[in-house]
């Protein structure tokens, strides 16, 4: 009996800082063949990054094909699409300040994806995240469980790192989640955060914990301020690739993601950061975790902000 296996196809829309980093990570993890797409004006960037990564194949040993393009025909049949098309923040800007310019871009990208890869699992990264993932789903009409946003994995990784650093242990030993919208009102959950099963509230004093929560909320802006030009890209790329891997390898991974709510947490009809299970079915389930009273209130405030931004999209 002969069995032939086809490699997965991963399309990265936007070949900028996050797009290029994701291409490298996806190649190193051998997730599949990679298409790096940008606008015609930046096609050279997409082609150049693709060729640069291809030229490291002999060193790294992976076999994936990586191409750069501005032609959506090359995206045809993609299994996973990760979208970073748009512009990042500059120092002093909020994520919501990007809505005008990025809304047009996401509408354009979504209308093309709808034609070429209707079965894809789509992960949006472009900010303002919760509004852009909503736009992606509305314009493509793809099933809501096949369209999601990356923010929670990144925000939670930041929280986990800051907690681990404060306690003096390895970051992977800390389990903690950030829920809600991907903005200043995001909700780091301390009630369930633990280090190897031990509640972090017993390991760090309240002042230190409050400072960590504040730093987590402002962590994206901290990097924007340091870089002076552009926003974080290594950790956002790693976070989105973890989500893509969970889908492609049916990992049933518990990962916070911007998922479409149908009554979970008492909300309905918009995308919001919640714990999910990601596997071959996309967002297979939204998990409802117990929250403290303060966390419930903070989540309500964050939901109010996301809902008003989404209401202004005119979709
Ligand atoms: P950048 O390096 O500027 O790359 C964006 C790329 O998108 C550029 O190469 C553009 O040419 C390209 N682009 C613009 N319009 C289109 C289009 N219509 N079709 C295809 N490509 C297009 O930015 P980046 O990679 O640093 O960031 C990308 C986005 O991610 C920004 O909106 C950031 O705000 C956002 N971001 C989100 C997070 C989250 O956690 C959600 C974290 C970091 C950055």
Coordinates of C-alpha atoms and ligand atoms in Angstrom, one line a residue:
X1 CA 0.0 0.0 0.0
X2 CA 1.3 3.4 -0.8
X3 CA 0.2 6.4 1.1
X4 CA 1.1 9.9 0.2
X5 CA 1.0 12.8 2.6
X6 CA 0.5 16.4 1.5
X7 CA 2.1 19.2 3.4
X8 CA -0.1 21.8 5.1
X9 CA -0.2 25.2 3.5
X10 CA 0.2 28.2 5.8
X11 CA -0.5 31.7 4.3
X12 CA 0.8 34.7 6.1
X13 CA -0.9 37.9 4.9
X14 CA 1.4 40.8 5.6
X15 CA 5.2 40.2 5.3
X16 CA 6.2 42.8 7.8
X17 CA 7.9 42.3 11.2
X18 CA 5.4 39.7 12.6
X19 CA 4.8 38.1 9.2
X20 CA 8.5 37.5 8.5
X21 CA 9.1 36.2 12.0
X22 CA 6.2 33.8 11.7
X23 CA 7.5 32.5 8.4
X24 CA 10.8 31.6 10.1
X25 CA 9.2 30.0 13.1
X26 CA 6.7 28.0 10.9
X27 CA 9.6 26.8 8.7
X28 CA 11.7 25.8 11.7
X29 CA 8.8 23.9 13.2
X30 CA 8.1 22.3 9.8
X31 CA 4.4 23.2 10.0
X32 CA 4.0 23.1 6.2
X33 CA 4.6 25.1 3.0
X34 CA 4.5 28.9 3.6
X35 CA 3.1 31.7 1.4
X36 CA 4.2 35.2 2.5
X37 CA 1.9 37.7 0.9
X38 CA 2.1 41.5 0.9
X39 CA 0.8 44.3 -1.3
X40 CA 2.4 44.7 -4.8
X41 CA 4.4 47.7 -3.5
X42 CA 6.0 45.4 -0.8
X43 CA 6.2 42.2 -3.0
X44 CA 10.0 42.5 -2.9
X45 CA 9.9 42.4 0.9
X46 CA 7.8 39.2 0.8
X47 CA 10.0 37.6 -1.9
X48 CA 13.2 38.7 -0.2
X49 CA 12.2 37.3 3.3
X50 CA 11.0 34.1 1.7
X51 CA 14.3 33.6 -0.2
X52 CA 16.3 34.5 2.8
X53 CA 14.6 31.8 4.9
X54 CA 14.9 29.3 2.0
X55 CA 18.6 29.9 2.0
X56 CA 18.9 28.8 5.6
X57 CA 17.3 25.4 4.7
X58 CA 20.7 23.7 4.4
X59 CA 21.7 24.9 7.8
X60 CA 18.4 24.3 9.6
X61 CA 17.4 21.1 7.7
X62 CA 13.8 21.8 7.0
X63 CA 12.1 21.1 3.6
X64 CA 9.2 23.4 3.5
X65 CA 8.7 25.6 0.5
X66 CA 8.5 29.3 1.2
X67 CA 7.4 31.8 -1.4
X68 CA 6.8 35.5 -1.4
X69 CA 4.0 37.0 -3.5
X70 CA 1.4 39.7 -3.9
X71 CA -1.0 37.3 -5.8
X72 CA -3.8 35.7 -3.9
X73 CA -3.9 32.8 -6.4
X74 CA -0.9 31.6 -4.4
X75 CA -3.0 31.4 -1.2
X76 CA -5.5 29.0 -2.9
X77 CA -6.4 26.2 -0.6
X78 CA -4.4 27.4 2.4
X79 CA -5.1 25.4 5.6
X80 CA -4.2 28.2 8.0
X81 CA -4.1 31.9 7.3
X82 CA -2.5 34.4 9.7
X83 CA -3.3 38.0 9.1
X84 CA -1.0 40.9 10.1
X85 CA -1.8 43.2 7.2
X86 CA -2.1 46.7 8.4
X87 CA -0.1 49.3 10.3
X88 CA 1.3 49.0 13.8
X89 CA 1.2 51.7 16.6
X90 CA 3.6 54.5 17.0
X91 CA 4.6 55.8 20.4
X92 CA 1.7 57.6 22.1
X93 CA -1.0 55.8 20.0
X94 CA -3.6 53.5 21.3
X95 CA -4.5 50.3 19.4
X96 CA -8.0 51.8 18.7
X97 CA -6.3 54.7 16.9
X98 CA -5.5 52.3 14.1
X99 CA -9.1 51.4 13.4
X100 CA -9.7 53.8 10.4
X101 CA -6.7 52.6 8.3
X102 CA -6.7 48.9 9.3
X103 CA -10.5 48.4 8.9
X104 CA -10.1 49.2 5.1
X105 CA -7.2 46.8 4.9
X106 CA -8.9 43.9 6.7
X107 CA -12.0 44.3 4.6
X108 CA -9.9 44.1 1.4
X109 CA -7.9 41.0 2.7
X110 CA -11.1 39.3 3.9
X111 CA -12.9 39.7 0.5
X112 CA -9.9 38.0 -1.2
X113 CA -9.6 35.2 1.4
X114 CA -13.2 34.4 0.9
X115 CA -12.6 33.5 -2.7
X116 CA -9.4 31.5 -2.4
X117 CA -9.4 29.5 0.9
X118 CA -13.0 29.1 2.2
X119 CA -11.9 26.1 4.4
X120 CA -9.0 27.9 6.2
X121 CA -8.6 28.4 9.9
X122 CA -8.0 32.2 10.1
X123 CA -6.1 33.9 12.9
X124 CA -6.1 37.7 12.9
X125 CA -3.4 39.7 14.6
X126 CA -4.0 43.2 13.1
X127 CA -5.1 45.8 15.7
X128 CA -7.4 46.9 17.1
X129 CA -7.7 43.1 17.4
X130 CA -11.2 42.4 18.6
X131 CA -12.7 44.7 16.0
X132 CA -10.5 43.4 13.2
X133 CA -11.3 39.8 13.8
X134 CA -15.0 40.7 13.9
X135 CA -14.6 42.4 10.5
X136 CA -12.8 39.3 9.1
X137 CA -15.6 37.0 10.1
X138 CA -18.4 39.3 8.8
X139 CA -16.8 40.0 5.5
X140 CA -15.6 36.4 4.8
X141 CA -18.8 34.8 6.2
X142 CA -16.6 31.9 7.4
X143 CA -18.0 29.9 10.3
X144 CA -17.3 31.8 13.6
X145 CA -15.3 28.8 15.0
X146 CA -12.9 29.0 12.0
X147 CA -12.0 32.7 12.6
X148 CA -10.3 33.9 15.7
X149 CA -7.9 36.5 17.0
X150 CA -4.5 36.2 18.6
X151 CA -4.0 38.4 21.7
X152 CA -4.7 36.2 24.8
X153 CA -1.7 33.9 24.2
X154 CA 0.6 36.9 24.0
X155 CA -0.9 38.9 26.9
X156 CA -0.9 35.7 29.0
X157 CA 2.7 35.0 28.1
X158 CA 3.6 38.4 29.3
X159 CA 1.7 38.0 32.6
X160 CA 3.3 34.5 33.1
X161 CA 6.8 35.9 32.4
X162 CA 6.4 38.9 34.8
X163 CA 5.0 36.6 37.6
X164 CA 7.7 34.0 37.1
X165 CA 10.3 36.7 37.2
X166 CA 8.9 38.1 40.4
X167 CA 8.8 34.7 42.0
X168 CA 12.2 33.6 40.6
X169 CA 11.1 30.5 38.7
X170 CA 10.8 29.4 35.1
X171 CA 8.0 31.1 33.1
X172 CA 6.6 27.8 31.8
X173 CA 5.9 26.8 35.4
X174 CA 3.4 29.7 35.7
X175 CA -0.1 29.2 34.5
X176 CA -2.1 32.4 34.2
X177 CA -4.5 33.9 31.7
X178 CA -5.5 37.4 30.5
X179 CA -9.0 37.6 29.2
X180 CA -11.2 40.4 27.7
X181 CA -10.4 42.9 24.9
X182 CA -6.9 43.4 23.7
X183 CA -6.6 46.9 25.0
X184 CA -5.7 48.8 28.2
X185 CA -8.8 47.3 29.9
X186 CA -7.7 43.7 29.4
X187 CA -8.2 41.5 32.5
X188 CA -5.2 39.6 33.9
X189 CA -6.7 36.8 36.1
X190 CA -4.9 36.5 39.4
X191 CA -7.6 34.4 41.1
X192 CA -6.6 31.3 39.1
X193 CA -2.9 32.1 38.4
X194 CA -0.6 29.5 39.9
X195 CA 3.0 28.4 39.9
X196 CA 3.1 24.6 39.6
X197 CA -0.3 24.5 41.3
X198 CA 0.5 26.9 44.1
X199 CA -1.6 30.2 43.9
X200 CA 0.5 33.2 43.0
X201 CA -1.4 35.2 45.6
X202 CA 0.5 33.1 48.3
X203 CA 3.9 33.7 46.6
X204 CA 3.8 37.4 45.9
X205 CA 2.6 40.4 48.0
X206 CA -0.4 42.4 46.9
X207 CA 1.7 45.5 45.8
X208 CA 3.9 43.3 43.6
X209 CA 0.9 41.6 42.1
X210 CA -0.8 45.0 41.4
X211 CA 2.4 46.2 39.7
X212 CA 2.6 43.1 37.6
X213 CA -1.1 43.5 36.5
X214 CA -0.4 47.1 35.5
X215 CA 2.8 46.2 33.6
X216 CA 0.9 43.4 31.7
X217 CA -1.8 45.8 30.6
X218 CA 0.8 48.3 29.4
X219 CA 3.3 45.7 28.0
X220 CA 2.6 46.4 24.3
X221 CA 3.1 50.1 24.9
X222 CA 6.3 49.5 26.8
X223 CA 7.8 47.7 23.7
X224 CA 6.4 50.4 21.3
X225 CA 8.1 53.0 23.5
X226 CA 11.4 51.1 23.5
X227 CA 11.5 50.3 19.8
X228 CA 10.4 53.9 18.8
X229 CA 9.3 52.5 15.4
X230 CA 6.8 49.6 15.3
X231 CA 5.5 47.3 17.9
X232 CA 6.3 43.9 19.4
X233 CA 6.9 41.1 16.9
X234 CA 8.9 38.2 18.3
X235 CA 6.4 37.2 21.0
X236 CA 3.3 37.9 18.9
X237 CA 4.7 35.7 16.1
X238 CA 5.5 32.9 18.6
X239 CA 1.9 33.2 20.0
X240 CA 0.2 33.0 16.7
X241 CA 2.3 30.0 15.5
X242 CA 1.4 28.2 18.7
X243 CA -2.3 28.6 17.8
X244 CA -1.7 27.5 14.2
X245 CA 0.2 24.4 15.5
X246 CA -2.7 23.6 17.8
X247 CA -5.1 23.6 14.9
X248 CA -2.8 21.7 12.4
X249 CA -1.8 19.0 14.9
X250 CA -5.2 18.8 16.5
X251 CA -3.6 19.5 19.9
X252 CA -6.8 20.3 21.8
X253 CA -4.7 23.0 23.4
X254 CA -6.3 25.3 26.0
X255 CA -5.3 28.7 24.8
X256 CA -6.9 32.1 25.3
X257 CA -8.1 33.6 22.0
X258 CA -10.5 36.2 20.7
X259 CA -13.4 34.0 20.0
X260 CA -17.0 34.7 18.9
X261 CA -19.3 34.6 21.9
X262 CA -22.7 33.0 21.9
X263 CA -23.8 33.7 25.5
X264 CA -20.6 32.6 27.2
X265 CA -19.7 34.8 30.2
X266 CA -23.1 36.4 29.6
X267 CA -22.1 38.0 26.3
X268 CA -23.2 37.5 22.8
X269 CA -22.5 38.6 19.2
X270 CA -18.9 39.8 19.3
X271 CA -15.3 38.6 19.5
X272 CA -13.7 38.7 23.0
X273 CA -10.7 37.2 24.7
X274 CA -11.7 34.0 26.5
X275 CA -10.1 30.6 27.2
X276 CA -10.7 28.2 24.3
X277 CA -9.8 24.7 23.1
X278 CA -8.0 24.8 19.7
X279 CA -7.9 21.6 17.7
X280 CA -8.7 20.3 14.2
X281 CA -12.2 21.8 14.5
X282 CA -10.8 25.3 15.0
X283 CA -12.1 27.0 18.1
X284 CA -13.7 23.7 19.4
X285 CA -15.0 25.1 22.7
X286 CA -15.0 28.1 24.9
X287 CA -14.2 27.4 28.5
X288 CA -16.0 29.3 31.2
X289 CA -13.7 29.7 34.1
X290 CA -14.8 31.0 37.6
X291 CA -14.0 34.6 38.1
X292 CA -13.7 36.8 41.3
X293 CA -16.2 39.6 41.7
X294 CA -13.5 42.2 40.7
X295 CA -12.6 40.1 37.6
X296 CA -16.3 39.9 36.6
X297 CA -16.6 43.7 36.9
X298 CA -13.3 44.3 35.0
X299 CA -14.5 41.9 32.2
X300 CA -17.8 43.8 31.9
X301 CA -15.9 47.1 31.5
X302 CA -13.7 45.6 28.8
X303 CA -16.7 44.1 27.0
X304 CA -18.3 47.6 27.0
X305 CA -15.2 49.0 25.3
X306 CA -15.1 46.3 22.6
X307 CA -18.8 46.5 21.9
X308 CA -18.7 50.2 21.4
X309 CA -15.7 49.9 19.0
X310 CA -17.5 47.1 17.1
X311 CA -20.7 49.2 16.9
X312 CA -18.8 52.0 15.2
X313 CA -17.5 49.7 12.4
X314 CA -20.7 50.1 10.4
X315 CA -20.8 46.4 9.5
Ligands
LIG1 P1 4.5 45.8 9.9 O1 5.9 45.4 10.1 O2 4.2 47.2 9.5 O3 3.8 44.8 8.8 C1 2.5 45.0 8.3 C2 2.6 44.5 6.8 O4 1.2 44.6 6.3 C3 3.4 45.5 5.9 O5 4.5 44.8 5.3 C4 2.4 46.1 5.0 O6 2.9 46.3 3.7 C5 1.4 44.9 5.0 N1 0.1 45.3 4.4 C6 -0.6 46.5 4.5 N2 -1.7 46.5 3.8 C7 -1.8 45.2 3.3 C8 -2.8 44.6 2.5 N3 -3.9 45.2 2.1 N4 -2.6 43.3 2.2 C9 -1.5 42.6 2.6 N5 -0.5 43.2 3.3 C10 -0.7 44.5 3.7 O7 3.6 45.5 11.2 P2 3.8 44.3 12.3 O8 4.0 43.0 11.5 O9 4.7 44.7 13.3 O10 2.3 44.4 12.9 C11 1.2 44.0 12.1 C12 -0.1 44.3 12.9 O11 -0.2 43.5 14.1 C13 -0.3 45.7 13.4 O12 -1.7 46.1 13.2 C14 0.0 45.6 14.9 O13 -0.7 46.6 15.6 C15 -0.6 44.3 15.2 N6 -0.1 43.7 16.4 C16 -1.0 43.0 17.2 C17 -0.6 42.3 18.3 C18 -1.6 41.6 19.1 O14 -1.3 41.0 20.1 C19 -3.0 41.5 18.7 C20 0.7 42.4 18.8 C21 1.6 43.1 18.0 C22 1.2 43.7 16.8

